[in-house]
Coordinates of C-alpha atoms and ligand atoms in Angstrom, one line a residue:
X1 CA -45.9 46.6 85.6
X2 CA -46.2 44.5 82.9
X3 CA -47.8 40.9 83.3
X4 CA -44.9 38.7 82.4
X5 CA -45.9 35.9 80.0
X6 CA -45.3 32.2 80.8
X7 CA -42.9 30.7 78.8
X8 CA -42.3 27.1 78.5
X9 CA -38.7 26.8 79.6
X10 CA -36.9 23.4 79.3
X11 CA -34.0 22.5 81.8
X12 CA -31.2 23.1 79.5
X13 CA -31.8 27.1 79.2
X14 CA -32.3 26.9 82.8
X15 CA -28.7 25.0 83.6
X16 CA -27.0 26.9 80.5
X17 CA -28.1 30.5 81.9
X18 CA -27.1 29.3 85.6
X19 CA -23.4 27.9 84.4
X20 CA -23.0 31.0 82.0
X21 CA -23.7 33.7 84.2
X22 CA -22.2 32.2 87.8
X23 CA -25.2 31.3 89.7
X24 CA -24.9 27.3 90.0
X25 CA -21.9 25.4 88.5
X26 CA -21.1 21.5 89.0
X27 CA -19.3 20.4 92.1
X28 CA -15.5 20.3 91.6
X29 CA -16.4 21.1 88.0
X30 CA -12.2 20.6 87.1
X31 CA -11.9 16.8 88.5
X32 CA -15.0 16.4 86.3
X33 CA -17.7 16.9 88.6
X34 CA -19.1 15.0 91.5
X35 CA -22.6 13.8 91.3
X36 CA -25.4 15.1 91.9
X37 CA -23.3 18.1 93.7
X38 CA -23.4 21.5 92.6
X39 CA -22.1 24.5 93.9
X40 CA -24.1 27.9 93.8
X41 CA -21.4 30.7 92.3
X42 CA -21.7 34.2 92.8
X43 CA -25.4 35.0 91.7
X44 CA -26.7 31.9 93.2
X45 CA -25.1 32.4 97.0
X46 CA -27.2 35.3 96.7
X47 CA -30.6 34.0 95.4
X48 CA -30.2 31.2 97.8
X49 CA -29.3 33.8 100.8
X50 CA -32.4 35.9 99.9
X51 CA -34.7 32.7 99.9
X52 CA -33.7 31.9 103.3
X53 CA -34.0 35.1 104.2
X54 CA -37.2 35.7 103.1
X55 CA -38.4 31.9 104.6
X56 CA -36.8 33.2 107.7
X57 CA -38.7 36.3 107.9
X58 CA -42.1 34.9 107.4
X59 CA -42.0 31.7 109.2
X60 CA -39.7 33.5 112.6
X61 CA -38.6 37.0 112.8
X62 CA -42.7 38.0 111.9
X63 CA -44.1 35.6 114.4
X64 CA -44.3 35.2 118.1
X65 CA -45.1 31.5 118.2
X66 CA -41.7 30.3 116.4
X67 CA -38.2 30.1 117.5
X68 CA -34.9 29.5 115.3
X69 CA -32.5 26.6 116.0
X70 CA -28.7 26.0 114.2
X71 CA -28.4 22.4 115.3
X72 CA -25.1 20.5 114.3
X73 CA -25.3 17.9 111.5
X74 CA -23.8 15.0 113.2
X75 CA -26.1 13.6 116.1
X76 CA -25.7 10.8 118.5
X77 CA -26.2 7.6 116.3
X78 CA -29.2 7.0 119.1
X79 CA -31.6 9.6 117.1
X80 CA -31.6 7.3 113.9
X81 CA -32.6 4.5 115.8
X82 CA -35.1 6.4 117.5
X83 CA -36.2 8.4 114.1
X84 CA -37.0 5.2 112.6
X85 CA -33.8 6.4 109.5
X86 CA -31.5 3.1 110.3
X87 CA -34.3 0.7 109.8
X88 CA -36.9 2.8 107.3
X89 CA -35.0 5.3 105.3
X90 CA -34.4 3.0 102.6
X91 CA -35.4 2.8 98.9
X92 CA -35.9 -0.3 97.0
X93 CA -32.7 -0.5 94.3
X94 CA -32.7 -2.6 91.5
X95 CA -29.4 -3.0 89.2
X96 CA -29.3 -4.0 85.6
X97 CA -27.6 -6.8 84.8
X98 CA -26.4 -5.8 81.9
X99 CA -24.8 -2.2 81.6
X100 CA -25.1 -2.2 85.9
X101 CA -26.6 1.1 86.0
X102 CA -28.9 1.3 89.3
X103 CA -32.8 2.7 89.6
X104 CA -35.3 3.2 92.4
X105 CA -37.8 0.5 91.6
X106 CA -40.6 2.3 92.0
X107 CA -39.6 4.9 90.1
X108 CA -39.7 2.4 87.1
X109 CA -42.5 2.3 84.3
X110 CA -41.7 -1.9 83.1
X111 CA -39.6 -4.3 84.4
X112 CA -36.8 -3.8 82.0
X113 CA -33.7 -1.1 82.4
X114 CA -34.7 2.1 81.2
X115 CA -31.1 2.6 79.8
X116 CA -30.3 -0.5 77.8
X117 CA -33.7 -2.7 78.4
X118 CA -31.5 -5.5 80.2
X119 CA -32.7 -7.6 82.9
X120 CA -32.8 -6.4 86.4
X121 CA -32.2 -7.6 89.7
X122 CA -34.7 -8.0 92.2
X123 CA -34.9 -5.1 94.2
X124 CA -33.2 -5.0 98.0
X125 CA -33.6 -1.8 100.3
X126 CA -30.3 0.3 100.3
X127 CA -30.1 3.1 103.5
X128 CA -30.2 6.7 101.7
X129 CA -27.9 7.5 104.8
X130 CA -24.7 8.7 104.5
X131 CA -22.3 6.7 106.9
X132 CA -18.8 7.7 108.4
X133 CA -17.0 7.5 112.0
X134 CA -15.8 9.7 114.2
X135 CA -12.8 10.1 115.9
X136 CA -9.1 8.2 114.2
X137 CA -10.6 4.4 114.6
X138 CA -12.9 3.2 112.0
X139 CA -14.7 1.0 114.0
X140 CA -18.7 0.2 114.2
X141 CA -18.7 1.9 118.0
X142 CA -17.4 5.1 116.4
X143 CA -20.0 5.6 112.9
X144 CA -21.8 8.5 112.8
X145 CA -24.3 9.5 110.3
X146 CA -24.7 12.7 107.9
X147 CA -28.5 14.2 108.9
X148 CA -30.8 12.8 106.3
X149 CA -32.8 16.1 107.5
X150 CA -32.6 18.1 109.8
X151 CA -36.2 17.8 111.3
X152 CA -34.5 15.7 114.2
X153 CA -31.9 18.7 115.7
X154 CA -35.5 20.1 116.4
X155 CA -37.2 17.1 118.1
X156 CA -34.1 16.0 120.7
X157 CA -33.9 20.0 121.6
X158 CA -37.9 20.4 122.3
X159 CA -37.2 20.6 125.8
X160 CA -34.3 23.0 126.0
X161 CA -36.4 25.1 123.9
X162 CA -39.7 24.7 126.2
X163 CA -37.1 25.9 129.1
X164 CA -35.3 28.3 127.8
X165 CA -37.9 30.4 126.0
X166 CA -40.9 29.5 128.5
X167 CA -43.1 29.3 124.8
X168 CA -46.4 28.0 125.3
X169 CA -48.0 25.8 122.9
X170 CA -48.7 25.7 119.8
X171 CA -45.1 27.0 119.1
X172 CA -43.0 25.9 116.8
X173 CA -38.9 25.8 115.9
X174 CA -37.3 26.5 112.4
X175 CA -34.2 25.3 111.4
X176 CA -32.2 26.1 107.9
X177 CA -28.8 23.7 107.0
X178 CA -27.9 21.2 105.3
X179 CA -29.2 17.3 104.5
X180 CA -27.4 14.4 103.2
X181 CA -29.1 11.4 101.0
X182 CA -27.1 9.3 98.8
X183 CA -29.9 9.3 96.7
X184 CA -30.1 6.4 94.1
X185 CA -31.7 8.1 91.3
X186 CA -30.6 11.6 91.0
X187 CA -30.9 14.7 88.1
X188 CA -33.1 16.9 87.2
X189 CA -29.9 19.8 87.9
X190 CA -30.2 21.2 91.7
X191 CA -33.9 18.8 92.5
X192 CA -32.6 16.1 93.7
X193 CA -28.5 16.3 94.8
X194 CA -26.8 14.0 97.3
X195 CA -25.9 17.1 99.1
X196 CA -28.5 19.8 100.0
X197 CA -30.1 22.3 102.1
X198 CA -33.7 22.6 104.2
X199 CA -35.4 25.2 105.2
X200 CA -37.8 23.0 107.8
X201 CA -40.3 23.9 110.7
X202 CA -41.4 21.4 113.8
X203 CA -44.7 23.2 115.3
X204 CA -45.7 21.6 118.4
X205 CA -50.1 21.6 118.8
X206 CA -51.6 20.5 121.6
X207 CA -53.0 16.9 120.6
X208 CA -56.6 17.6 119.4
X209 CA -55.5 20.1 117.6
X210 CA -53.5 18.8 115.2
X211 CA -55.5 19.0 112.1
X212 CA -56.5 22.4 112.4
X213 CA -53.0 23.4 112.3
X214 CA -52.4 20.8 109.9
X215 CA -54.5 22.6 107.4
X216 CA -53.5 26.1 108.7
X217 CA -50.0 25.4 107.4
X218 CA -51.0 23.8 104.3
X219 CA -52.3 27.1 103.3
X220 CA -49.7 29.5 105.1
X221 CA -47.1 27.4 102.8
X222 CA -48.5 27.8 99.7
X223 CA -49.3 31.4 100.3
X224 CA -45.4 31.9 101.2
X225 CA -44.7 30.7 97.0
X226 CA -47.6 32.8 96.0
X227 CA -46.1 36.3 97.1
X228 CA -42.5 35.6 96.0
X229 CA -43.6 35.7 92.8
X230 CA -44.4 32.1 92.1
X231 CA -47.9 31.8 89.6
X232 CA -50.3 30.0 91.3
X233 CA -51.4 28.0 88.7
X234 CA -47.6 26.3 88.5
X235 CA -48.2 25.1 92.2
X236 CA -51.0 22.1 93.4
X237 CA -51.4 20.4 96.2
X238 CA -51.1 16.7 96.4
X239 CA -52.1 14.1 99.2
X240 CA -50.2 11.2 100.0
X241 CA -52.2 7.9 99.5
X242 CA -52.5 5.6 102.4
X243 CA -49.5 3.5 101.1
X244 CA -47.4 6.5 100.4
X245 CA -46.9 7.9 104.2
X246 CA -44.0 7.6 105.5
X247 CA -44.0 5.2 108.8
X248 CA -44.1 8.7 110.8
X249 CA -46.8 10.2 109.0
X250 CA -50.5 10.2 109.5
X251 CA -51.4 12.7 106.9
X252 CA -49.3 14.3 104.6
X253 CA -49.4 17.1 101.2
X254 CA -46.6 18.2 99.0
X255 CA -46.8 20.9 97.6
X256 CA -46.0 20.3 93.9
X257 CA -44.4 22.5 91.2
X258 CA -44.9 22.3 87.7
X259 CA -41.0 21.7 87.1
X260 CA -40.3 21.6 83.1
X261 CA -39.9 17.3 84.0
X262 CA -43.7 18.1 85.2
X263 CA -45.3 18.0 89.0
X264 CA -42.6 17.4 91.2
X265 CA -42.5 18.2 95.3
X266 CA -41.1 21.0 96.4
X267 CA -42.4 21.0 100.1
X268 CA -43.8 18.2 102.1
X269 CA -46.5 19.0 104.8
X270 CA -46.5 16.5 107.4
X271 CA -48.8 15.7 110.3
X272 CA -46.6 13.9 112.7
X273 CA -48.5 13.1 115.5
X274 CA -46.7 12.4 118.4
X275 CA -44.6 9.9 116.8
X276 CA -41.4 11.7 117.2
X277 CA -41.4 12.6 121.3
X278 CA -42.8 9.6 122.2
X279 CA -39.9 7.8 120.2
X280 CA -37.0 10.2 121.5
X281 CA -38.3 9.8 124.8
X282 CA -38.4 6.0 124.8
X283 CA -35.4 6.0 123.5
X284 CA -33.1 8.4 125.5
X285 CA -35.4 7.4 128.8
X286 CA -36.0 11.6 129.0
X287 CA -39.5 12.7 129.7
X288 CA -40.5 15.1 126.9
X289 CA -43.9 16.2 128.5
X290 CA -45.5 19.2 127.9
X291 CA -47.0 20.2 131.1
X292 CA -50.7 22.4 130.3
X293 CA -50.8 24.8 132.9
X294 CA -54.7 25.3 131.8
X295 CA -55.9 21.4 132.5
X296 CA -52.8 21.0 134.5
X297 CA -52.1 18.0 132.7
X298 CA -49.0 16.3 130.9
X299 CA -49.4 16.2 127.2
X300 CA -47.1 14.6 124.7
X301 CA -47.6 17.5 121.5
X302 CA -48.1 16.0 118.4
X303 CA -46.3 18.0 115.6
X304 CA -47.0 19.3 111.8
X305 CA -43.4 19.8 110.0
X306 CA -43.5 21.7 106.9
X307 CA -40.4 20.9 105.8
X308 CA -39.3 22.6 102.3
X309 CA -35.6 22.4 100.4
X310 CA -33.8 25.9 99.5
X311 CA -32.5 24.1 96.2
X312 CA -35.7 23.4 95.1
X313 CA -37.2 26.7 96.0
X314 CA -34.1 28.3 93.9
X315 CA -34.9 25.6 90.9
X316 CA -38.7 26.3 90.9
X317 CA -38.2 30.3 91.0
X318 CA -35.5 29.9 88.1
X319 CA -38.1 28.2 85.8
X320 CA -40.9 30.9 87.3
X321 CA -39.1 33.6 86.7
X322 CA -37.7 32.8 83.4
X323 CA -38.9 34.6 80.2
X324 CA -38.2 35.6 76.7
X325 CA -39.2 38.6 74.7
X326 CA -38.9 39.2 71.2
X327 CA -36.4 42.7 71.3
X328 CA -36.1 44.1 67.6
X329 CA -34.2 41.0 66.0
X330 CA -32.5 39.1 68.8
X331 CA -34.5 37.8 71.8
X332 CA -34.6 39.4 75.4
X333 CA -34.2 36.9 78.4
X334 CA -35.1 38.1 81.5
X335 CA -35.6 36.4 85.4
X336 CA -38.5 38.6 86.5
X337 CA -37.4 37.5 90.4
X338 CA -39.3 39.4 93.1
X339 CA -37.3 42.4 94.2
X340 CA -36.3 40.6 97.5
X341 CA -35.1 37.4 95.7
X342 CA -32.8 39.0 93.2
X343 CA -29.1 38.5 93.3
X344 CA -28.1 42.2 92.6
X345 CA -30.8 45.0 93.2
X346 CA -29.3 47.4 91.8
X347 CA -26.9 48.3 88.8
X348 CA -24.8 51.6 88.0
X349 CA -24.2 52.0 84.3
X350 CA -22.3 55.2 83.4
X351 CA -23.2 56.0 79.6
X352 CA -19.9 55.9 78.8
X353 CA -16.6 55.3 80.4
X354 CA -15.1 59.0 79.4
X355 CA -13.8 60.1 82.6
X356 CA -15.8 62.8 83.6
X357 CA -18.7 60.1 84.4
X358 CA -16.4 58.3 86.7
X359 CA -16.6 60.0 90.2
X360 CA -20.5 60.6 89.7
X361 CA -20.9 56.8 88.8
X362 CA -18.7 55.7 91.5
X363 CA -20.0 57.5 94.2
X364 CA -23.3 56.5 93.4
X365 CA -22.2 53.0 93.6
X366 CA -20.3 53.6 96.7
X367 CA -23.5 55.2 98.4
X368 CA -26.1 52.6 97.2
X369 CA -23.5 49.5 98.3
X370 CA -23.8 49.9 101.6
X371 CA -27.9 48.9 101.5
X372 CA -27.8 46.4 99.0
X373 CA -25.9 44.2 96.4
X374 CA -25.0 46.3 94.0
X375 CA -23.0 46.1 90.3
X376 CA -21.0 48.7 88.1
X377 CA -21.1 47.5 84.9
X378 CA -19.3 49.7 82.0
X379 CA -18.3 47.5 79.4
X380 CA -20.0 47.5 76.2
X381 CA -22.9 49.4 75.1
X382 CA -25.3 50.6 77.3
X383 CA -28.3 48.3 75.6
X384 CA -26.5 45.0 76.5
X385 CA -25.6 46.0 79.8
X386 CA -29.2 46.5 80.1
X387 CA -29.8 43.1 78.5
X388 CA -27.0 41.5 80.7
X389 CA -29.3 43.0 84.3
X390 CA -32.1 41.7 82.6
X391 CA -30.8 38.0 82.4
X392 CA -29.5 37.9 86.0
X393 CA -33.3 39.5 87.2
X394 CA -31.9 42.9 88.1
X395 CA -34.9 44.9 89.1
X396 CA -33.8 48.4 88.6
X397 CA -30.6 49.5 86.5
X398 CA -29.1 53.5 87.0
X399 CA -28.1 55.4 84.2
X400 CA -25.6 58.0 84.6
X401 CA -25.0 59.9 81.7
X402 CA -23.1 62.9 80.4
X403 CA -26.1 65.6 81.4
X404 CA -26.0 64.5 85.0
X405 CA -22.9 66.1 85.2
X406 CA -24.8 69.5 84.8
X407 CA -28.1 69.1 86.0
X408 CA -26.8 66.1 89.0
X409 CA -30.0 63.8 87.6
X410 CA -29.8 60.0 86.6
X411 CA -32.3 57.7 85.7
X412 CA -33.2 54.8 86.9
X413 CA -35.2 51.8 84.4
X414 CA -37.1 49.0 85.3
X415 CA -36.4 45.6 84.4
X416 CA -40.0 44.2 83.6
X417 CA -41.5 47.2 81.3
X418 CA -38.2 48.7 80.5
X419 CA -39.8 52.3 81.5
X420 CA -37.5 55.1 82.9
X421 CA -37.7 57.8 85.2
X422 CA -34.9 60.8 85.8
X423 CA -34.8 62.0 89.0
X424 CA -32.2 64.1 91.3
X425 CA -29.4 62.0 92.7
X426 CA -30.3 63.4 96.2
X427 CA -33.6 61.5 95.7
X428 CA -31.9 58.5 94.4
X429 CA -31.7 55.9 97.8
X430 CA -35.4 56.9 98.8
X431 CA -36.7 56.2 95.3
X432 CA -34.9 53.3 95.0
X433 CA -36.0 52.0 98.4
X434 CA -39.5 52.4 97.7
X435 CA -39.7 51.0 94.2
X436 CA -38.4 48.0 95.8
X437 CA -40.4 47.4 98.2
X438 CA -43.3 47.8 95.4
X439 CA -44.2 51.3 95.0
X440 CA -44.6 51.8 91.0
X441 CA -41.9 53.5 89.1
X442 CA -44.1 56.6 88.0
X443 CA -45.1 57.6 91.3
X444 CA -42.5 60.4 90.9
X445 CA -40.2 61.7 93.9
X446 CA -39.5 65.3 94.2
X447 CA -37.7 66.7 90.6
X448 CA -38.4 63.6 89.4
X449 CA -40.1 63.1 86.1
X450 CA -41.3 60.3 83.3
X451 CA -38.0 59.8 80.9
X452 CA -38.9 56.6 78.9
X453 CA -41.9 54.5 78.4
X454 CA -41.4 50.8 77.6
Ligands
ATP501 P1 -38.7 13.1 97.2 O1 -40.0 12.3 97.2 O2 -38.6 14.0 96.0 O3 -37.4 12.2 97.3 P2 -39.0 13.5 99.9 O4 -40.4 13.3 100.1 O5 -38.1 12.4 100.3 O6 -38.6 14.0 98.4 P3 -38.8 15.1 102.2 O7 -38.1 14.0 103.0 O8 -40.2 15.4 102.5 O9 -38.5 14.8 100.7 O10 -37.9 16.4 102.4 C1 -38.4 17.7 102.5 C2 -37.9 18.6 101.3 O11 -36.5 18.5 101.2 C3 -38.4 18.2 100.0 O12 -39.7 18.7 99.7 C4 -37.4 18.8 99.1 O13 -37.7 20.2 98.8 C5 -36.1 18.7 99.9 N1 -35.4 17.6 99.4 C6 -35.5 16.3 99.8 N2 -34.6 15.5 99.2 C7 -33.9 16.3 98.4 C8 -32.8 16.1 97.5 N3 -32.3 14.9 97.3 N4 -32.3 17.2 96.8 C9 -32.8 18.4 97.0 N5 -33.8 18.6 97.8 C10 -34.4 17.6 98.5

């Protein structure tokens, strides 16, 4: 396969590609949008369906030591007490007293407005939480928050879990949904919405262990990027400074991404300690021991939480994955996504639309459907539809063409070099299946032989 080459890629091809070919479009886009809330269309739901996928795969279905959790996004009020959310989760605002637009303090380079240069106030903490109340009377006994994360589900239900699954530690729960922050500064497309989702992981160590796994995950994270596709040298690591922990934290890492804004996080690494059980179980007056049946002891597990957002994942494999060629005189854009991340997998282009073509075409597409998302594309020539797989990070695209009709071949072409095999259609699922999961495209099935290079 060809290497693809990095490209510098600014934000607007990235949100112009997304909004033109349906993978993210603003909220409620017809009322004029909502803030900072997008909603993933047809291509996205998929790319943001194979992420979690693949997250879930590694970090549970390929593990014995971690369990999945789907807890609900309102909790008892209690936990955000406990968590530390009603009092900490807070960011210093500042207005301008001029044009009145509002900025995170520290996110500011002066002391001026970065819109208009006015004055500003002086900055007063404002609760990223979203508030509203349960039940038909508004009253402060009935408010109920929208999960800031969704790390917390995991922590209340440690024990449940413990009892229901008899895991031993280290062990550790993952937990996909969404998170709510009425952020104050927000941009930067899908990296920072009001209204998002997490992909995060609470692993529970038995105490003195802590920073082995601490550094165990560090690495198991970054690795995860790595083989979907994302080049290493556009991730870092980055430790939190002493002032920078959260109250919760004893150590922490992000792991950064070299968004076209620059660095940004796109996971957090956290070592929690103990904070978290101890807290819970203060609070709700319920042990949450561990009991070590090797030293026979009760031990409160301290925790590491990688906790990573699908949006940024999607965001940071957009930019990745973006790339133009030169292509005679116009310009070939192409999403070289990792075969398990693409939207569609496949694509069925008959050469023509004569209607000889159509049965053969359509039961191919029929056949290959039921394993994977697949399109039928015959409108226009065949080199755009080639061009339109390429932009959306098609992997492999299926010709069929007027002398399948005699000799029941088709070929299939690959995205990245653009070569092409033709092979029999009875050898078509296998071959696909295994040039998917990797295997090069000349390493020819039976009656199958080398049709195109590049
Ligand atoms: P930031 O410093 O960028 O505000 P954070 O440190 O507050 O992020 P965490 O609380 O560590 O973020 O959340 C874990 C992960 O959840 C982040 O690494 C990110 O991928 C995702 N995430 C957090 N806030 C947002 C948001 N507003 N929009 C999209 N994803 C988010």
């Amino acid at each position: 396969m060809a290497q693809p080459t990095p490209t510098k890629v600014d934000m607007e091809k990235i949100v112009s590609l997304c909004r033109r070919r349906g993978f993210i479009f603003p909220s409620s886009e017809i009322y004029g949008g909502l803030s900072s809330c997008w909603d993933y269309g047809p291509l996205g739901v998929e790319l943001k369906r194979n992420i979690k996928q693949a997250w879930w795969r590694a970090v549970v279905q390929e593990r014995d030591d971690m369990v999945g959790l789907d807890a609900s996004i309102l909790m008892h009020p209690q936990t955000w007490e406990a968590s530390g959310h009603l009092k900490g989760f807070a960011d210093p605002l500042v207005e301008c007293k001029s044009c009145h637009l509002r900025w995170r303090s520290d996110d500011l380079q002066g002391n001026n407005c970065p819109s208009c240069g006015g004055e500003l106030t002086e900055p007063h903490l404002f609760n990223l939480m979203f508030k509203t109340f349960m039940g038909p009377i508004e009253e402060q006994a009935s408010v109920v928050y929208l999960r800031p994360e969704t790390a917390q589900g995991m922590f209340v239900n440690f024990e449940n879990v413990v009892n229901t699954t008899r895991k031993r530690l280290p062990f550790g729960i993952a937990q996909i949904g969404k998170a709510f922050r009425n952020e104050i500064t927000t941009g930067n497309f899908i990296f920072r919405c009001r209204e998002f989702e997490q992909m995060e992981i609470e692993f529970f160590v038995k105490p003195e262990t802590d920073k082995e796994w601490f550094d165990y995950w560090i690495e198991e994270r970054l690795n995860w990027y790595v083989k979907l596709g994302i080049k290493r040298e556009n991730l870092r690591f980055r430790q939190h400074t002493e002032e920078e922990l959260a109250h919760y934290a004893r150590e922490c890492y992000d792991i950064d991404y070299l968004f076209p804004m620059g660095w940004a996080e796109l996971e957090g690494i956290a070592n929690r300690g103990d904070f978290d059980l101890v807290q819970h179980a203060s609070s709700s007056g319920k042990s949450l021991d561990y009991f070590d049946e090797e030293t026979k002891q009760h031990v409160t597990p301290h925790i590491i939480e990688p906790s990573a957002g699908v949006d940024r994942t999607a965001l940071a494999l957009l930019c990745d994955a973006y790339d133009e060629e030169p292509d005679e005189d116009e310009i070939r854009v192409l999403l070289h996504f990792h075969t398990d991340l693409a939207p569609i997998k496949v694509a069925v282009l008959p050469l023509s639309r004569r209607e000889s073509l159509v049965p053969v075409a359509k039961q191919i597409y029929a056949d290959l459907r039921q394993q994977w998302m697949v399109q039928y594309d015959d409108a226009q020539s065949i080199g755009r539809r080639y061009r339109r797989q390429d932009e959306i990070g098609t992997p492999l695209c299926v010709t069929v063409d007027f002398q399948s009709l005699e000799d029941e071949q088709v070929t299939i072409r690959e995205r990245d070099t653009m070569n092409q095999i033709r092979l029999p259609i009875a050898e078509l699922r296998k071959a696909l299946e295994a040039k998917l999961g990797g295997e090069p495209l000349f390493a020819l099935p039976p009656g199958g032989k080398i049709w195109k290079e590049g």
